[in-house]
Amino acid sequence: MQAVMTDIYLDANATTPTLPNAVDAACCTMQEQYGNPSSSHCAGLRARAMMETTREHARRVLGGAPGGRILFTSGATEAIQTAVLSALSAHAGKRFANPARADEIRADEIRAEPIRAEPIRAEPIRAEPIRNLLLYGSTEHKAVPESMRHWNQILHTGCEIVAIPVDQQGQHDLAFLAAHAGRAVLVSTMAVNNETGVISDLAAVEVIMRQHPDTLWLVDGVQALGKQDIELAKTRIDYFPLSGHKLYAPKGIGMLYVREHAPFTPLTAGGGQESGLRSGTENMAGIAGFGVILAELIEPTGMFCDLAALHRYRDQLVAALLEAFPGVVFNTPFERSVPTTINFSVPGFASKELLDLFDAAGIRVSSGSACGGSKATRSYVLDAMGLAAWRSESAVRLSFGRAWNDEQCTAACRRIVESGSALRNACLFTEAASQRNDFDGVLQMKHDGACTWLLIERSAALCVIIDPIAELGERIERYIRCQDLRIVAVLDTHSHADHASSRVELLTHLKAHVLDATSTADGLGWPDAASETPLDTLAFGHYQLRRLPLPGHTADSVAYILNDLRMTGRPRQVFVGDTVLSGGIGRSNFACSSSEAMYRSLRLLANEVGTDALLCAAHDYNHEFATTLAVESRSNPLLADVLADVPMSEADFVSVKKQIDATLNDASGSIMMCGAVRCSGDERSASVEFTPAGLRQYLQQHPDATLVDVREAYECAMGSKLGLLDERHALAVPLSRLTDAAPAWLAAPDKALVFFCRSGNRSSLATQFMRRLGHPNAFHLRGGLALFS
Ligand code: PLP
């Protein structure tokens, strides 16, 4: 059984552990000093004293002016809501108070006004400009623009919500702010960015804000607390929200500083706690915990390291990243950022892949961006900074806190370097450290819904590449070099309309790996020598590809049928380009398309390969890997009718197909779908899941079940909790090899398959795939290894 590795936590900007002293203080308020601070008896008085001590600490840490108010909230999101509500309520109040501005007020708002006998006479318009903007920095935490949108809608304030652009360093466009601040109700400029650690130039913003004293100013101080000196009394900041759990206090406690005379509207009404600023009994455990942290900032007792140590840790981590990932690019401008955040990208790797790698290494990091279905994950912060798209899609954030130490930093650096080695050994990072694996068969590579297929014949070290996409070019090249494969052919299944094939580039870059540099080929890469064989076949080692013309989607569409010469029977896999996709059939409304030809091609395909052959398409929009004609016919009545024993007529097919194609985006659309693909959902087979306890029980009762680890090789190389999962050997079949493994599994439908991965997402997809293809005994571990202990 493998030892369980300890976590290295490098996600302090998301949250931090609660420090022991803060836990003790919180527990004390729950178990001993549990009085309600609103009670007048001694228990209540003691509770109130503790609460006011924390407030006083906060005042000192924030350097707030005496008249400023500090109220406790549930966190920064609530504090931000309160600030935005306050600003917008004040604005709404002013508009009602000034009938001359009635043009700004919607009709349904003025309906409630008393009916007057005399028409309203417009008062002279005051010199004050019309305020109707809500300005926020474009890299602001979502809590800010979303609160603005929410309250603007609820209060019918009708403001325009506008993002202040930032430059490549993440700094606000001051000229833009200066030009618009006078028309703004509220301006929000965060102190420190949570994804990049960028420190905003608040002094420069302040110069502009002082010229517009009536414009309210919100500064999100969450990521600045404990990392920067704050002196609110010296600024004209109106609202300053904070959060406890970003600085080692418990979750569920935050606060809002409100400058004296800044408008205020309570978010909650009720018992009048917090001097009426926020009703509801206070979170005393949170306040006690936060109090300990704030006290530490005032009079350090050694809980936190100093700024110099933080800079040293950053230097060490940066050095480890440079060693682990040659080519790494840093998205954090280090000269204008807090030392505790390092945002970086690695060319050729999506954030998700790097996160999986780090997680497997026991390093908890984050991409700092929202995940989005089949689309690539990207960072809106880096997008706003105008960084290249690949950097935003590959971004990873390492963040540590003030309670870090030398030992943790050394361990983190060691594991980062080990992660780099794991990538190298999987041939994903460099071709230098050649580590040949013994994989033989079909490998799927994907980028944003488009697929490239590699057919690898291991014994003779040969390879055929089908439908290469430019975005995967580097990765394919590294793989071929690292595995030292000879390229027999690089093929396209048709002339792609939505993306360029990288066939020619690949052949040029990999010249030394081309098996026969003198051979000639047609426009799709099919060797002339293969065309001259009686059955139009290309043999490489124990594999053979046969070309089958399938005009329809385009005039030149073909399928390549893969046969394993060591076996007889149905084809192993069929590469069908866009003729049939998981969830639909290819569009046939291009200039070079023909629905009539597609009708005949679909019938020909069924005759040639049968309805159960595994079809590998040039697109996989919904993470379905591969499909068969039988599977597609179940959810696609048109295809079912074409393939029926008594098929629909060609004319009927053409007419229905025309209607379907008309619903697809045309080439000018933002995404060009190459076929009418159903949305994921309804027709998907449910994946049958086990809880960890359920799985243990099932494995005891089914000792012959096959466990399949669908994580990538580089993740498995970093070790796992597999020893805890089961003593049996688990098959390592990453999703990229699922299509290769499927035929053998489908041939043994009684043998149970149990997929697992890190979080349960990939294993769920694998289970759905096998069930859709008709395997009745495919299961997976819900929540993945992350929940298995
Ligand atoms: N503002 C920033 C900059 C943050 O980083 C966060 C947390 O991610 C928030 C606001 C929201 O904080 P809370 O979790 O306390 O609501």
Short mmCIF file of C-alpha atoms in Angstrom, two decimals, residues 201-386:
data_model
loop_
_atom_site.label_atom_id
_atom_site.label_comp_id
_atom_site.label_asym_id
_atom_site.label_seq_id
_atom_site.Cartn_x
_atom_site.Cartn_y
_atom_site.Cartn_z
CA ASP A 201 -2.00 52.34 -8.21
CA LEU A 202 -4.56 53.66 -5.74
CA ALA A 203 -2.59 56.86 -5.16
CA ALA A 204 -3.09 57.76 -8.83
CA VAL A 205 -6.76 56.76 -8.70
CA GLU A 206 -7.13 58.90 -5.57
CA VAL A 207 -5.92 62.02 -7.42
CA ILE A 208 -8.79 61.57 -9.88
CA MET A 209 -11.34 60.64 -7.22
CA ARG A 210 -10.53 63.80 -5.25
CA GLN A 211 -11.57 65.83 -8.25
CA HIS A 212 -15.00 64.19 -8.07
CA PRO A 213 -15.99 64.33 -4.40
CA ASP A 214 -19.59 63.31 -5.14
CA THR A 215 -18.60 60.08 -6.82
CA LEU A 216 -18.50 57.25 -4.33
CA TRP A 217 -15.40 55.02 -4.22
CA LEU A 218 -15.27 51.35 -3.32
CA VAL A 219 -11.92 49.59 -2.88
CA ASP A 220 -11.97 45.82 -2.41
CA GLY A 221 -9.24 45.29 0.16
CA VAL A 222 -9.55 41.50 0.48
CA GLN A 223 -6.19 40.53 -1.01
CA ALA A 224 -4.34 43.50 0.45
CA LEU A 225 -5.00 42.78 4.12
CA GLY A 226 -1.85 41.59 5.84
CA LYS A 227 0.24 42.08 2.71
CA GLN A 228 0.19 45.85 2.41
CA ASP A 229 0.07 48.80 4.75
CA ILE A 230 -3.37 50.36 4.79
CA GLU A 231 -4.16 53.88 6.07
CA LEU A 232 -7.72 54.64 5.17
CA ALA A 233 -7.81 57.92 7.08
CA LYS A 234 -5.40 59.37 4.54
CA THR A 235 -7.57 58.42 1.59
CA ARG A 236 -11.04 59.38 0.44
CA ILE A 237 -12.07 55.73 -0.02
CA ASP A 238 -15.75 55.42 0.95
CA TYR A 239 -16.13 51.65 1.26
CA PHE A 240 -13.44 49.06 2.03
CA PRO A 241 -14.62 45.41 2.26
CA LEU A 242 -12.51 42.63 3.82
CA SER A 243 -12.72 38.90 4.31
CA GLY A 244 -11.42 36.84 7.25
CA HIS A 245 -10.80 33.52 5.54
CA LYS A 246 -8.20 34.97 3.18
CA LEU A 247 -5.98 35.68 6.19
CA TYR A 248 -6.24 32.61 8.44
CA ALA A 249 -9.49 33.55 10.19
CA PRO A 250 -12.56 31.30 9.91
CA LYS A 251 -14.87 31.41 6.88
CA GLY A 252 -18.10 33.34 7.25
CA ILE A 253 -16.64 36.51 8.74
CA GLY A 254 -15.78 39.72 6.97
CA MET A 255 -16.17 43.41 7.49
CA LEU A 256 -16.95 46.66 5.79
CA TYR A 257 -15.33 49.98 6.55
CA VAL A 258 -17.60 52.91 5.67
CA ARG A 259 -16.17 56.43 5.63
CA GLU A 260 -17.88 59.07 7.74
CA HIS A 261 -20.76 60.68 5.80
CA ALA A 262 -20.64 58.08 3.03
CA PRO A 263 -24.22 56.97 2.32
CA PHE A 264 -25.27 53.77 3.99
CA THR A 265 -28.26 51.46 3.57
CA PRO A 266 -28.40 48.29 5.67
CA LEU A 267 -28.66 45.06 3.73
CA THR A 268 -30.61 43.45 6.54
CA ALA A 269 -33.19 44.90 8.92
CA GLY A 270 -34.37 43.42 12.18
CA GLY A 271 -33.05 43.57 15.73
CA GLY A 272 -30.84 46.55 15.02
CA GLN A 273 -27.51 44.88 15.76
CA GLU A 274 -24.30 46.60 14.67
CA SER A 275 -25.92 49.94 15.56
CA GLY A 276 -28.63 49.23 13.04
CA LEU A 277 -26.11 48.84 10.21
CA ARG A 278 -26.63 45.10 9.95
CA SER A 279 -29.32 43.29 11.84
CA GLY A 280 -28.88 39.69 12.91
CA THR A 281 -26.93 38.15 15.74
CA GLU A 282 -23.23 38.49 15.05
CA ASN A 283 -20.95 35.59 14.12
CA MET A 284 -19.09 35.68 17.39
CA ALA A 285 -16.82 32.70 16.68
CA GLY A 286 -15.74 34.34 13.43
CA ILE A 287 -15.25 37.72 15.09
CA ALA A 288 -13.12 36.15 17.83
CA GLY A 289 -10.98 34.31 15.26
CA PHE A 290 -10.59 37.40 13.09
CA GLY A 291 -9.68 39.37 16.21
CA VAL A 292 -6.69 37.12 16.87
CA ILE A 293 -5.41 37.62 13.33
CA LEU A 294 -5.85 41.39 13.45
CA ALA A 295 -4.08 41.52 16.82
CA GLU A 296 -1.17 39.65 15.25
CA LEU A 297 -0.91 42.30 12.55
CA ILE A 298 -0.73 45.00 15.22
CA GLU A 299 1.67 43.28 17.61
CA PRO A 300 3.36 40.32 15.95
CA THR A 301 4.01 37.26 18.10
CA GLY A 302 5.66 35.23 15.36
CA MET A 303 2.59 33.71 13.69
CA PHE A 304 3.42 35.41 10.41
CA CYS A 305 6.64 35.65 8.44
CA ASP A 306 7.92 39.02 7.33
CA LEU A 307 7.82 40.61 3.89
CA ALA A 308 11.44 39.69 3.12
CA ALA A 309 10.64 36.01 3.67
CA LEU A 310 7.64 36.27 1.33
CA HIS A 311 9.89 37.66 -1.40
CA ARG A 312 12.40 34.87 -0.81
CA TYR A 313 9.65 32.25 -1.13
CA ARG A 314 8.47 33.80 -4.36
CA ASP A 315 12.02 33.72 -5.78
CA GLN A 316 12.39 30.06 -4.85
CA LEU A 317 9.04 29.09 -6.36
CA VAL A 318 9.79 31.01 -9.54
CA ALA A 319 13.16 29.22 -9.83
CA ALA A 320 11.43 25.84 -9.35
CA LEU A 321 8.84 26.67 -12.03
CA LEU A 322 11.58 27.70 -14.47
CA GLU A 323 13.38 24.43 -13.85
CA ALA A 324 10.23 22.31 -14.10
CA PHE A 325 8.65 23.95 -17.14
CA PRO A 326 11.13 25.44 -19.60
CA GLY A 327 9.25 28.08 -21.57
CA VAL A 328 7.02 29.02 -18.62
CA VAL A 329 5.70 32.57 -18.90
CA PHE A 330 4.76 34.66 -15.85
CA ASN A 331 1.52 36.61 -16.01
CA THR A 332 2.16 38.41 -12.74
CA PRO A 333 4.22 41.57 -13.24
CA PHE A 334 6.46 40.93 -10.23
CA GLU A 335 7.61 44.51 -9.81
CA ARG A 336 4.04 45.73 -9.15
CA SER A 337 2.48 42.83 -7.23
CA VAL A 338 2.27 41.32 -3.79
CA PRO A 339 4.94 38.62 -3.40
CA THR A 340 2.42 35.94 -2.44
CA THR A 341 0.84 35.38 -5.87
CA ILE A 342 2.50 33.82 -8.92
CA ASN A 343 0.35 33.50 -12.02
CA PHE A 344 1.98 31.61 -14.89
CA SER A 345 1.27 29.77 -18.15
CA VAL A 346 3.05 26.89 -19.82
CA PRO A 347 2.97 26.87 -23.64
CA GLY A 348 1.01 23.92 -25.01
CA PHE A 349 -0.83 23.12 -21.77
CA ALA A 350 -4.34 24.04 -20.73
CA SER A 351 -4.91 25.17 -17.13
CA LYS A 352 -6.96 22.05 -16.51
CA GLU A 353 -4.06 19.78 -17.46
CA LEU A 354 -1.64 21.65 -15.23
CA LEU A 355 -4.11 21.61 -12.34
CA ASP A 356 -4.54 17.85 -12.71
CA LEU A 357 -0.77 17.45 -12.73
CA PHE A 358 -0.30 19.59 -9.61
CA ASP A 359 -3.18 17.91 -7.84
CA ALA A 360 -1.66 14.51 -8.54
CA ALA A 361 1.59 15.82 -7.05
CA GLY A 362 -0.34 16.82 -3.92
CA ILE A 363 0.02 20.53 -4.67
CA ARG A 364 -3.28 22.39 -4.42
CA VAL A 365 -3.34 25.31 -6.82
CA SER A 366 -5.99 27.02 -8.85
CA SER A 367 -6.49 28.41 -12.33
CA GLY A 368 -8.28 31.42 -10.92
CA SER A 369 -10.88 31.16 -13.66
CA ALA A 370 -14.33 29.70 -14.05
CA CYS A 371 -14.71 26.34 -15.78
CA GLY A 372 -16.94 26.18 -18.79
CA GLY A 373 -18.23 22.89 -20.12
CA SER A 374 -16.55 21.76 -23.32
CA LYS A 375 -14.98 25.15 -23.93
CA ALA A 376 -11.45 25.82 -22.84
CA THR A 377 -11.06 27.26 -19.38
CA ARG A 378 -9.78 30.81 -19.53
CA SER A 379 -9.09 33.74 -17.25
CA TYR A 380 -11.16 36.89 -17.66
CA VAL A 381 -8.50 38.79 -15.71
CA LEU A 382 -5.71 37.90 -18.14
CA ASP A 383 -8.08 38.52 -21.05
CA ALA A 384 -8.78 41.99 -19.66
CA MET A 385 -5.02 42.59 -19.44
CA GLY A 386 -4.84 41.85 -23.16
#
